[in-house]
Amino acid sequence: MKDEAYYRMLLARSFDEELDRPEAEALKEELIRSGTLRKEAAQLRKLRQALESLPKPSDETFTDGVMRRIGTVAEHHLSIRWLNWAAAASAAIILMAGLSIYWSAGSLSTEALVGISELAPEDALTLLQAY
Amino acid sequence: MLQQDDCITRAKSGDTQAFRLLVEQHQGQVRATVRSMLGPVPEVDDVAQEVFIRFHHALPEFRGDAQLSTYLSRIAINLSLNEIKRRKRKGRWLTFTRADGPETQVEDPSVRPERQDLKDTLQRALQQLDPAFRAVVTLRLVEGYSVRETAEILDLPQGTIASRLARAQQKLRLILESWL
């Protein structure tokens, strides 16, 4: 003898899958015998109908919101792309300037970067006298 | 009236009107899925909008092997599950920092039925299911996908879907007994 829980589970499964023959027969007989199970079957049917009929409302403002957000995301991507280009261009300029200094001064020391690597003390004196 | 495939092709080539049409056609389904997963909360539209933004982003790679509705349902379920996880983390933090716990307590749908209508009550009852079971109920019973389609969307065996459905229905029946 199967218990109530077994028939309940058979009943719930019967809505979504095909029971094998002995199970289907057992459920059919129990439904004839048990008023409680018949009541539960009716409740499950009502529950499923109620779930199927949950509203799927459309809203014009929702679509507008999606299109607006897509526009914002596209703008954001565009500005990020521009930023990346600007960063790459700046890096290239700095690299070229560094190479050019190294090429002409032979090192990347502070004096070379400032442009005084080839300045001798007497040059400084000449410059000061000019003022 | 444009066919859906034409709409997708045109949207892929940058036609915003075609994409808008796709959103209009599927927004009801996507919002219902997210609402069923999250309940009647203000975040529903944000998450549903995010579904279409993800779709827009993936549009160049969308090959149309799956039905668009199935594809959108999969994104909607995944984003909803992420949102539920985020809420749980936030809830844990609020419980930790405040004595009165999180604000988003779900009202017990089995009490005071005279104050609620069946649809709201159903939405609240769904929130009492484990999210994995809720996803199955949402796809199979709210959206009307077959057990096979539900299994494909959730990437689970059909037997698992059938047993989760049976258990979820029993739980919902018990929660909503006074309504049914």
Coordinates of C-alpha atoms in Angstrom, one line a residue:
Chain A
M1 CA 0.0 0.0 0.0
K2 CA 1.5 3.4 -1.1
D3 CA 1.1 6.4 1.2
E4 CA -0.6 9.8 0.5
A5 CA 2.7 11.5 -0.3
Y6 CA 3.4 9.0 -3.1
Y7 CA 0.1 9.7 -4.8
R8 CA 0.5 13.4 -4.3
M9 CA 3.8 13.3 -6.1
L10 CA 2.4 11.1 -8.9
L11 CA -0.4 13.6 -9.3
A12 CA 2.0 16.6 -9.5
R13 CA 4.2 14.7 -12.0
S14 CA 1.2 13.7 -14.1
F15 CA 0.8 17.4 -15.3
D16 CA 4.3 17.6 -16.9
E17 CA 5.4 14.1 -17.8
E18 CA 3.9 10.9 -19.0
L19 CA 3.6 8.4 -16.1
D20 CA 4.4 4.8 -16.9
R21 CA 1.5 2.5 -17.1
P22 CA 1.4 1.1 -13.6
E23 CA 1.8 4.6 -12.1
A24 CA -0.9 6.0 -14.3
E25 CA -3.3 3.1 -13.3
A26 CA -2.4 3.6 -9.6
L27 CA -3.1 7.3 -9.8
K28 CA -6.4 6.8 -11.6
E29 CA -7.6 4.3 -9.0
E30 CA -6.6 6.5 -6.1
L31 CA -8.3 9.5 -7.7
I32 CA -11.5 7.5 -7.9
R33 CA -11.1 6.3 -4.3
S34 CA -9.8 9.5 -2.5
G35 CA -11.8 12.7 -2.3
T36 CA -8.8 14.5 -0.8
L37 CA -6.6 13.7 -3.9
R38 CA -9.4 14.8 -6.2
K39 CA -9.5 18.1 -4.3
E40 CA -5.8 18.5 -4.6
A41 CA -5.9 17.7 -8.3
A42 CA -8.5 20.6 -8.7
Q43 CA -6.2 22.9 -6.7
L44 CA -3.2 22.1 -8.8
R45 CA -5.2 22.8 -12.0
K46 CA -6.3 26.1 -10.6
L47 CA -2.8 27.0 -9.5
R48 CA -1.4 26.2 -13.0
Q49 CA -4.1 28.3 -14.7
A50 CA -3.4 31.2 -12.4
L51 CA 0.3 31.0 -13.1
E52 CA -0.3 30.9 -16.8
S53 CA -2.5 33.9 -16.7
L54 CA -0.1 36.1 -14.8
P55 CA 0.0 39.4 -16.9
K56 CA 2.7 40.2 -19.3
P57 CA 2.2 44.0 -19.6
S58 CA 3.9 46.1 -22.2
D59 CA 5.0 49.6 -21.4
E60 CA 6.1 52.2 -24.0
T61 CA 8.4 54.0 -21.4
F62 CA 10.2 50.7 -20.9
T63 CA 11.3 50.6 -24.5
D64 CA 12.3 54.2 -24.3
G65 CA 14.4 53.5 -21.2
V66 CA 16.2 50.6 -23.0
M67 CA 17.0 52.8 -26.0
R68 CA 18.2 55.6 -23.8
R69 CA 20.5 53.2 -21.8
I70 CA 21.8 51.7 -25.1
G71 CA 22.6 55.3 -26.3
T72 CA 24.4 56.0 -23.0
V73 CA 26.4 52.8 -23.1
A74 CA 27.4 53.5 -26.8
E75 CA 28.5 57.1 -25.8
H76 CA 30.5 55.7 -22.9
H77 CA 32.2 53.2 -25.2
L78 CA 33.0 55.9 -27.7
S79 CA 34.5 58.1 -25.0
I80 CA 36.5 55.2 -23.7
R81 CA 37.8 54.5 -27.2
W82 CA 38.8 58.2 -27.6
L83 CA 40.5 58.1 -24.2
N84 CA 42.5 55.0 -25.3
W85 CA 43.5 56.7 -28.5
A86 CA 44.6 59.9 -26.6
A87 CA 46.6 57.8 -24.1
A88 CA 48.3 55.8 -27.0
A89 CA 49.2 59.0 -28.9
S90 CA 50.6 60.6 -25.7
A91 CA 52.7 57.6 -25.0
A92 CA 54.0 57.6 -28.6
I93 CA 55.0 61.3 -28.3
I94 CA 56.8 60.8 -25.0
L95 CA 58.6 57.7 -26.4
M96 CA 59.7 59.6 -29.6
A97 CA 60.9 62.6 -27.5
G98 CA 62.9 60.3 -25.3
L99 CA 64.5 58.5 -28.3
S100 CA 65.3 61.9 -29.8
I101 CA 67.0 63.1 -26.6
Y102 CA 68.9 59.8 -26.3
W103 CA 69.9 60.0 -30.0
S104 CA 71.3 63.6 -29.6
A105 CA 72.7 63.5 -26.0
G106 CA 73.7 59.8 -25.7
S107 CA 71.9 59.3 -22.4
L108 CA 68.6 60.0 -20.6
S109 CA 70.2 61.7 -17.5
T110 CA 68.4 64.6 -15.9
E111 CA 70.9 67.0 -17.6
A112 CA 70.1 65.5 -21.0
L113 CA 66.4 65.8 -20.3
V114 CA 66.7 69.4 -19.2
G115 CA 69.0 70.2 -22.1
I116 CA 72.2 71.2 -20.2
S117 CA 74.2 68.1 -20.6
E118 CA 76.7 69.8 -23.0
L119 CA 76.9 73.0 -21.0
A120 CA 80.4 73.7 -19.6
P121 CA 81.1 76.0 -16.5
E122 CA 82.5 78.7 -18.8
D123 CA 79.3 78.6 -20.8
A124 CA 77.3 79.3 -17.6
L125 CA 79.6 82.3 -16.9
T126 CA 79.0 83.7 -20.4
L127 CA 75.3 83.3 -19.9
L128 CA 75.3 85.0 -16.6
Q129 CA 77.4 87.9 -17.9
A130 CA 74.9 88.4 -20.7
Y131 CA 72.3 89.3 -18.0
Chain B
M1 CA 5.1 44.5 -40.3
L2 CA 8.7 43.3 -40.3
Q3 CA 9.3 39.6 -39.6
Q4 CA 11.5 38.9 -36.6
D5 CA 14.4 37.5 -38.6
D6 CA 14.4 40.7 -40.8
C7 CA 14.3 42.8 -37.6
I8 CA 17.3 40.9 -36.2
T9 CA 19.3 41.3 -39.5
R10 CA 18.5 45.0 -39.6
A11 CA 19.3 45.5 -35.9
K12 CA 22.6 43.8 -36.5
S13 CA 23.4 46.3 -39.2
G14 CA 22.8 49.2 -36.7
D15 CA 19.1 49.9 -37.5
T16 CA 17.9 51.2 -34.1
Q17 CA 14.2 51.2 -35.2
A18 CA 14.5 47.5 -35.9
F19 CA 16.0 46.9 -32.5
R20 CA 13.3 49.0 -30.8
L21 CA 10.7 46.8 -32.5
L22 CA 12.4 43.7 -31.1
V23 CA 12.3 45.2 -27.6
E24 CA 8.6 46.1 -28.0
Q25 CA 7.8 42.5 -29.1
H26 CA 9.6 40.8 -26.2
Q27 CA 9.5 43.2 -23.3
G28 CA 6.3 41.7 -21.9
Q29 CA 7.8 38.2 -21.8
V30 CA 11.1 39.4 -20.3
R31 CA 9.5 41.6 -17.7
A32 CA 7.1 38.8 -16.7
T33 CA 10.1 36.4 -16.3
V34 CA 12.1 38.8 -14.2
R35 CA 9.0 39.8 -12.1
S36 CA 8.3 36.1 -11.4
M37 CA 11.9 35.6 -10.3
L38 CA 12.3 38.8 -8.2
G39 CA 8.7 39.5 -7.1
P40 CA 7.0 42.8 -7.3
V41 CA 10.0 45.0 -6.6
P42 CA 11.3 48.2 -8.2
E43 CA 14.4 46.5 -9.6
V44 CA 12.4 44.5 -12.0
D45 CA 12.5 47.0 -14.9
D46 CA 16.2 47.7 -14.3
V47 CA 17.1 44.0 -14.6
A48 CA 14.7 43.6 -17.6
Q49 CA 16.4 46.5 -19.4
E50 CA 19.8 45.0 -18.7
V51 CA 18.6 41.9 -20.5
F52 CA 18.1 43.9 -23.7
I53 CA 21.3 45.8 -23.2
R54 CA 23.2 42.4 -23.0
F55 CA 21.3 41.3 -26.1
H56 CA 22.2 44.4 -28.0
H57 CA 25.9 43.9 -27.0
A58 CA 25.8 40.3 -28.1
L59 CA 23.8 41.1 -31.3
P60 CA 26.8 40.9 -33.7
E61 CA 27.5 37.3 -32.5
F62 CA 23.8 36.3 -32.4
R63 CA 23.4 33.6 -35.0
G64 CA 19.7 32.8 -34.4
D65 CA 20.3 29.1 -33.7
A66 CA 18.0 29.5 -30.7
Q67 CA 14.7 31.3 -30.8
L68 CA 15.1 34.9 -29.7
S69 CA 12.5 34.4 -26.9
T70 CA 14.5 31.4 -25.5
Y71 CA 17.7 33.3 -25.7
L72 CA 16.2 36.3 -23.9
S73 CA 14.6 34.0 -21.3
R74 CA 18.0 32.5 -20.5
I75 CA 19.6 35.9 -20.0
A76 CA 16.6 37.0 -17.9
I77 CA 16.9 34.0 -15.6
N78 CA 20.7 34.4 -15.2
L79 CA 20.5 38.1 -14.5
S80 CA 17.6 37.5 -12.0
L81 CA 19.6 34.8 -10.2
N82 CA 22.5 37.2 -10.0
E83 CA 20.2 39.9 -8.6
I84 CA 18.9 37.4 -6.0
K85 CA 22.5 36.6 -4.9
R86 CA 23.3 40.3 -4.7
R87 CA 20.2 40.9 -2.6
K88 CA 21.1 38.0 -0.3
R89 CA 24.6 39.5 0.2
K90 CA 23.1 42.9 0.9
G91 CA 20.5 41.3 3.3
R92 CA 23.3 39.5 5.2
W93 CA 25.2 42.8 5.5
L94 CA 22.1 44.7 6.7
T95 CA 21.3 41.9 9.2
F96 CA 24.8 42.2 10.5
T97 CA 24.8 46.0 10.7
R98 CA 21.2 46.6 11.8
A99 CA 19.2 44.9 14.5
D100 CA 15.9 45.1 12.5
G101 CA 17.3 43.1 9.5
P102 CA 16.7 43.7 5.8
E103 CA 14.0 45.9 4.5
T104 CA 12.8 43.6 1.7
Q105 CA 10.9 41.1 3.8
V106 CA 8.3 39.2 1.7
E107 CA 4.9 39.3 3.2
D108 CA 3.5 35.9 4.0
P109 CA 1.0 35.2 1.3
S110 CA -1.0 32.7 3.3
V111 CA -2.2 35.3 5.8
R112 CA -4.9 37.9 5.5
P113 CA -6.0 36.9 2.0
E114 CA -8.9 39.4 2.1
R115 CA -6.3 42.2 1.6
Q116 CA -4.6 40.9 -1.5
D117 CA -5.6 39.7 -4.9
L118 CA -4.6 36.3 -6.3
K119 CA -2.0 37.6 -8.8
D120 CA -0.1 39.6 -6.1
T121 CA -0.4 36.6 -3.8
L122 CA 0.9 34.3 -6.4
Q123 CA 3.9 36.6 -7.0
R124 CA 4.6 36.6 -3.3
A125 CA 4.2 32.8 -3.0
L126 CA 6.7 32.3 -5.8
Q127 CA 9.2 34.2 -3.7
Q128 CA 9.0 31.5 -1.0
L129 CA 10.4 28.9 -3.4
D130 CA 14.1 28.3 -3.7
P131 CA 15.4 30.3 -6.7
A132 CA 16.4 27.2 -8.6
F133 CA 12.8 25.9 -8.3
R134 CA 11.4 29.3 -9.0
A135 CA 13.3 29.4 -12.3
V136 CA 11.7 26.1 -13.3
V137 CA 8.2 27.3 -12.4
T138 CA 8.7 30.6 -14.2
L139 CA 9.8 29.0 -17.4
R140 CA 7.4 26.1 -17.5
L141 CA 4.2 27.5 -15.9
V142 CA 4.4 31.3 -16.3
E143 CA 6.2 31.4 -19.7
G144 CA 4.7 28.2 -21.0
Y145 CA 7.9 26.5 -22.3
S146 CA 7.8 22.7 -22.6
V147 CA 9.7 20.6 -20.1
R148 CA 12.3 20.0 -22.8
E149 CA 12.7 23.7 -23.6
T150 CA 12.9 24.5 -19.9
A151 CA 15.7 21.9 -19.5
E152 CA 17.6 23.4 -22.5
I153 CA 17.3 27.0 -21.1
L154 CA 18.5 26.0 -17.6
D155 CA 21.0 23.4 -19.0
L156 CA 19.5 20.6 -16.7
P157 CA 18.2 17.1 -17.4
Q158 CA 14.5 16.8 -18.1
G159 CA 14.1 14.5 -15.1
T160 CA 15.4 17.2 -12.8
I161 CA 13.0 19.7 -14.3
A162 CA 10.0 17.4 -13.8
S163 CA 10.9 16.5 -10.2
R164 CA 11.5 20.2 -9.3
L165 CA 8.2 21.1 -10.9
A166 CA 6.3 18.5 -8.9
R167 CA 7.9 19.6 -5.6
A168 CA 7.4 23.3 -6.4
Q169 CA 3.7 22.8 -7.2
Q170 CA 3.1 20.9 -4.0
K171 CA 4.7 23.7 -2.0
L172 CA 2.8 26.4 -3.8
R173 CA -0.4 24.5 -3.4
L174 CA 0.2 24.3 0.4
I175 CA 1.1 28.0 0.6
L176 CA -2.0 29.1 -1.4
E177 CA -4.4 26.5 0.0
S178 CA -6.9 29.2 1.2
W179 CA -6.9 30.7 -2.3
L180 CA -7.4 27.6 -4.3

